[in-house]
Amino acid sequence: MKKSERTATLAEAEKRLRERYPDSVCALKYGDDPWRLLVMSRLSAQCTDARVNEVSVELFREFPTARDMADGDIARIEELVRPCGLYRTKAKNIKDASAIVAERYGGGIPDNMEELLALPGVGRKIANLLLGDVFGEPAIVCDTHCIRICGRLGMYPETMHDATRAEMTLRALIDPAEGPDLCHRLVDFGREVCTARSPSCSSCPLSDICAHNLKAEKAAAKEKDNTSGRPTVK
């Protein structure tokens, strides 16, 4: 698929998803506190947003500010975030990042990619989420839903799972200013329709522009033709 075709496909997908999910927002319930979104986005790695939301209630009750988290007992933080998996690494990351946030940024978070990436446990996915949702900056949040769905749409090979490459590819195909909202809609769409294991292609609103589905339909038609053309075995 040529770049112009991919750009048109992604623009059409964005339009349809906007109509289907006009009010999509970040699923993490961080209460408009940038530091809490930083913490919760780190906890969400290999964990569901629903679990993170549940765990964070008690976590922020005990450690309501970056300063409190920075001064908190690491064993207690580990105990609280354990249900999110990788709890030792995550606990250390959010404690260390909170110390930097409290001491260097007065409890807020930096507003640029370079300084965000310098925080413990923060990669481009988290940094883009923070830039887009907190600061309204152009951003492409390449989580698993975004990578999977855009691969199926034909923006890049389906076998490509490199988040940074996916982000850079999408940045060249769509206005990054639309990225934050599009990525939230892709999450909703990925959970409802285009799931990882059993995508609902027959009822998908993007089926007619989806490379994955069009390829499957073509293969099915070819198989049908081959089968119907075989001589009957008596």
Short mmCIF file of C-alpha atoms in Angstrom, two decimals:
data_model
loop_
_atom_site.label_atom_id
_atom_site.label_comp_id
_atom_site.label_asym_id
_atom_site.label_seq_id
_atom_site.Cartn_x
_atom_site.Cartn_y
_atom_site.Cartn_z
CA MET A 1 0.00 0.00 0.00
CA LYS A 2 1.39 3.39 -1.02
CA LYS A 3 1.85 6.12 1.58
CA SER A 4 -1.00 8.17 0.08
CA GLU A 5 -3.29 5.15 0.34
CA ARG A 6 -2.26 4.49 3.93
CA THR A 7 -2.82 8.15 4.81
CA ALA A 8 -6.32 8.05 3.29
CA THR A 9 -7.14 4.77 5.04
CA LEU A 10 -6.02 6.03 8.44
CA ALA A 11 -7.91 9.30 7.98
CA GLU A 12 -11.07 7.39 7.12
CA ALA A 13 -10.58 5.06 10.09
CA GLU A 14 -10.12 8.07 12.37
CA LYS A 15 -13.33 9.61 11.03
CA ARG A 16 -15.39 6.46 11.60
CA LEU A 17 -13.96 5.85 15.05
CA ARG A 18 -14.66 9.48 16.01
CA GLU A 19 -18.30 8.92 15.08
CA ARG A 20 -18.46 5.65 17.01
CA TYR A 21 -16.54 6.86 20.09
CA PRO A 22 -17.02 10.64 20.27
CA ASP A 23 -16.18 10.86 23.97
CA SER A 24 -13.23 8.50 24.32
CA VAL A 25 -10.85 9.46 27.10
CA CYS A 26 -7.99 7.86 28.99
CA ALA A 27 -9.28 4.83 30.88
CA LEU A 28 -7.00 5.55 33.85
CA LYS A 29 -8.91 7.46 36.54
CA TYR A 30 -6.26 9.89 37.67
CA GLY A 31 -8.47 12.79 38.74
CA ASP A 32 -6.70 15.37 36.56
CA ASP A 33 -3.51 15.02 38.62
CA PRO A 34 -0.54 14.71 36.20
CA TRP A 35 1.65 12.97 38.77
CA ARG A 36 -1.04 10.36 39.39
CA LEU A 37 -1.31 9.70 35.67
CA LEU A 38 2.46 9.22 35.60
CA VAL A 39 2.26 6.66 38.41
CA MET A 40 -0.77 4.85 37.00
CA SER A 41 0.62 4.67 33.47
CA ARG A 42 3.73 2.97 34.86
CA LEU A 43 1.59 0.49 36.78
CA SER A 44 -0.43 -0.28 33.65
CA ALA A 45 2.45 -2.05 31.89
CA GLN A 46 1.30 -5.65 31.31
CA CYS A 47 -1.73 -4.94 33.49
CA THR A 48 -5.31 -3.91 32.76
CA ASP A 49 -6.45 -0.34 33.30
CA ALA A 50 -9.30 -1.66 35.43
CA ARG A 51 -6.84 -3.34 37.81
CA VAL A 52 -4.69 -0.20 37.98
CA ASN A 53 -7.73 1.94 38.79
CA GLU A 54 -8.67 -0.44 41.58
CA VAL A 55 -5.17 -0.65 43.06
CA SER A 56 -4.62 3.10 42.85
CA VAL A 57 -7.48 3.92 45.21
CA GLU A 58 -5.61 2.57 48.23
CA LEU A 59 -2.20 3.54 46.85
CA PHE A 60 -3.12 7.23 46.62
CA ARG A 61 -5.01 7.11 49.89
CA GLU A 62 -1.76 6.24 51.64
CA PHE A 63 0.50 8.29 49.37
CA PRO A 64 -1.57 11.22 48.07
CA THR A 65 1.32 13.32 46.74
CA ALA A 66 4.64 12.82 44.99
CA ARG A 67 6.42 13.82 48.19
CA ASP A 68 4.50 11.21 50.18
CA MET A 69 5.35 8.52 47.62
CA ALA A 70 9.00 9.54 47.55
CA ASP A 71 9.19 9.28 51.35
CA GLY A 72 7.10 6.11 51.50
CA ASP A 73 8.28 2.70 52.65
CA ILE A 74 9.25 0.71 49.57
CA ALA A 75 7.97 -2.55 51.09
CA ARG A 76 4.53 -1.01 51.61
CA ILE A 77 4.46 0.40 48.08
CA GLU A 78 5.41 -3.03 46.74
CA GLU A 79 2.61 -4.61 48.76
CA LEU A 80 0.04 -2.18 47.39
CA VAL A 81 1.04 -2.46 43.71
CA ARG A 82 1.68 -6.20 43.76
CA PRO A 83 -1.64 -7.01 41.98
CA CYS A 84 -0.36 -5.04 38.97
CA GLY A 85 2.52 -7.46 38.40
CA LEU A 86 6.26 -6.70 38.18
CA TYR A 87 5.63 -5.04 41.52
CA ARG A 88 9.23 -4.65 42.70
CA THR A 89 10.35 -2.85 39.56
CA LYS A 90 7.18 -0.76 39.37
CA ALA A 91 7.35 0.19 43.05
CA LYS A 92 10.96 1.32 42.71
CA ASN A 93 10.19 3.24 39.52
CA ILE A 94 7.24 5.16 40.95
CA LYS A 95 9.06 5.92 44.20
CA ASP A 96 12.20 7.15 42.40
CA ALA A 97 10.22 9.09 39.79
CA SER A 98 8.13 10.67 42.54
CA ALA A 99 11.27 11.84 44.32
CA ILE A 100 12.46 13.59 41.16
CA VAL A 101 9.02 15.08 40.54
CA ALA A 102 8.79 16.37 44.12
CA GLU A 103 12.29 17.79 44.27
CA ARG A 104 12.75 19.09 40.74
CA TYR A 105 9.23 19.93 39.57
CA GLY A 106 7.40 20.82 42.76
CA GLY A 107 5.06 17.86 42.49
CA GLY A 108 4.15 18.45 38.84
CA ILE A 109 5.67 16.76 35.82
CA PRO A 110 7.94 18.03 33.03
CA ASP A 111 6.27 19.18 29.83
CA ASN A 112 8.70 17.84 27.26
CA MET A 113 9.73 14.46 25.88
CA GLU A 114 13.39 14.67 26.88
CA GLU A 115 12.75 15.30 30.58
CA LEU A 116 9.88 12.83 30.75
CA LEU A 117 12.06 10.07 29.31
CA ALA A 118 14.64 10.80 32.00
CA LEU A 119 12.16 9.74 34.71
CA PRO A 120 12.56 6.14 35.96
CA GLY A 121 10.24 3.71 34.16
CA VAL A 122 9.06 6.22 31.55
CA GLY A 123 9.28 5.26 27.88
CA ARG A 124 7.86 6.93 24.80
CA LYS A 125 4.40 5.43 25.27
CA ILE A 126 4.00 6.93 28.74
CA ALA A 127 5.67 10.19 27.72
CA ASN A 128 3.32 10.58 24.77
CA LEU A 129 0.30 9.85 26.96
CA LEU A 130 1.38 12.55 29.42
CA LEU A 131 2.17 15.08 26.71
CA GLY A 132 -1.14 14.51 24.96
CA ASP A 133 -3.52 14.22 27.90
CA VAL A 134 -1.90 16.64 30.34
CA PHE A 135 -0.42 19.28 28.07
CA GLY A 136 -2.53 18.90 24.93
CA GLU A 137 0.57 18.36 22.82
CA PRO A 138 0.59 16.37 19.55
CA ALA A 139 1.29 12.77 20.52
CA ILE A 140 0.89 9.20 19.32
CA VAL A 141 0.43 6.69 22.15
CA CYS A 142 1.44 3.35 20.70
CA ASP A 143 0.03 0.83 23.14
CA THR A 144 -0.79 -2.76 22.21
CA HIS A 145 -4.23 -1.85 20.82
CA CYS A 146 -2.84 0.90 18.60
CA ILE A 147 0.00 -1.24 17.28
CA ARG A 148 -2.26 -4.24 16.60
CA ILE A 149 -5.10 -2.35 14.93
CA CYS A 150 -2.94 -0.10 12.76
CA GLY A 151 -1.00 -3.17 11.66
CA ARG A 152 -4.22 -4.89 10.64
CA LEU A 153 -5.30 -1.77 8.78
CA GLY A 154 -2.11 -2.01 6.72
CA MET A 155 -0.14 0.93 8.07
CA TYR A 156 2.83 -1.42 8.49
CA PRO A 157 3.34 -5.21 8.57
CA GLU A 158 1.13 -6.97 11.11
CA THR A 159 4.17 -8.78 12.43
CA MET A 160 5.82 -5.50 13.42
CA HIS A 161 5.53 -4.91 17.17
CA ASP A 162 8.14 -2.19 17.67
CA ALA A 163 6.31 0.67 19.42
CA THR A 164 8.81 3.34 18.41
CA ARG A 165 8.73 2.33 14.73
CA ALA A 166 4.94 2.21 14.84
CA GLU A 167 4.81 5.68 16.37
CA MET A 168 7.13 7.19 13.77
CA THR A 169 5.20 5.53 10.94
CA LEU A 170 1.88 6.87 12.21
CA ARG A 171 3.33 10.35 12.75
CA ALA A 172 4.09 10.44 9.03
CA LEU A 173 0.54 9.41 8.13
CA ILE A 174 -1.70 11.50 10.39
CA ASP A 175 -1.59 14.86 12.09
CA PRO A 176 -0.09 14.10 15.54
CA ALA A 177 -2.49 16.68 16.99
CA GLU A 178 -5.25 14.13 16.36
CA GLY A 179 -3.13 11.39 17.90
CA PRO A 180 -4.23 11.49 21.56
CA ASP A 181 -7.94 11.21 20.77
CA LEU A 182 -7.37 8.63 18.02
CA CYS A 183 -5.32 6.43 20.31
CA HIS A 184 -8.00 6.53 23.04
CA ARG A 185 -10.57 5.53 20.43
CA LEU A 186 -8.33 2.69 19.24
CA VAL A 187 -8.25 1.38 22.81
CA ASP A 188 -12.05 1.35 22.99
CA PHE A 189 -12.26 -0.21 19.53
CA GLY A 190 -9.62 -2.80 20.39
CA ARG A 191 -11.53 -3.89 23.46
CA GLU A 192 -14.95 -3.97 21.82
CA VAL A 193 -14.35 -5.09 18.22
CA CYS A 194 -10.79 -5.60 17.04
CA THR A 195 -9.62 -7.81 19.89
CA ALA A 196 -6.28 -9.55 19.91
CA ARG A 197 -7.51 -13.14 19.63
CA SER A 198 -10.98 -13.03 18.10
CA PRO A 199 -11.60 -9.83 16.14
CA SER A 200 -15.23 -9.34 15.12
CA CYS A 201 -14.47 -8.77 11.44
CA SER A 202 -18.01 -9.56 10.28
CA SER A 203 -19.45 -6.65 12.30
CA CYS A 204 -16.45 -4.32 12.10
CA PRO A 205 -17.13 -0.77 10.87
CA LEU A 206 -13.66 -0.71 9.29
CA SER A 207 -13.85 -4.06 7.51
CA ASP A 208 -14.06 -2.54 4.03
CA ILE A 209 -10.82 -0.57 4.50
CA CYS A 210 -8.95 -3.10 6.64
CA ALA A 211 -6.05 -4.83 4.89
CA HIS A 212 -6.27 -7.80 7.26
CA ASN A 213 -9.94 -8.40 6.50
CA LEU A 214 -9.63 -7.77 2.77
CA LYS A 215 -6.77 -10.27 2.61
CA ALA A 216 -8.82 -12.84 4.52
CA GLU A 217 -11.83 -12.31 2.22
CA LYS A 218 -9.65 -12.68 -0.85
CA ALA A 219 -8.15 -15.90 0.48
CA ALA A 220 -11.59 -17.27 1.34
CA ALA A 221 -12.90 -16.45 -2.14
CA LYS A 222 -9.91 -18.14 -3.74
CA GLU A 223 -10.39 -21.23 -1.59
CA LYS A 224 -14.06 -21.33 -2.53
CA ASP A 225 -13.22 -21.08 -6.23
CA ASN A 226 -10.64 -23.84 -5.94
CA THR A 227 -13.07 -26.06 -4.07
CA SER A 228 -15.96 -25.49 -6.47
CA GLY A 229 -13.70 -26.22 -9.41
CA ARG A 230 -12.59 -29.62 -8.15
CA PRO A 231 -14.03 -32.74 -9.80
CA THR A 232 -16.56 -34.63 -7.71
CA VAL A 233 -15.08 -37.78 -6.16
CA LYS A 234 -17.40 -40.81 -6.59
#
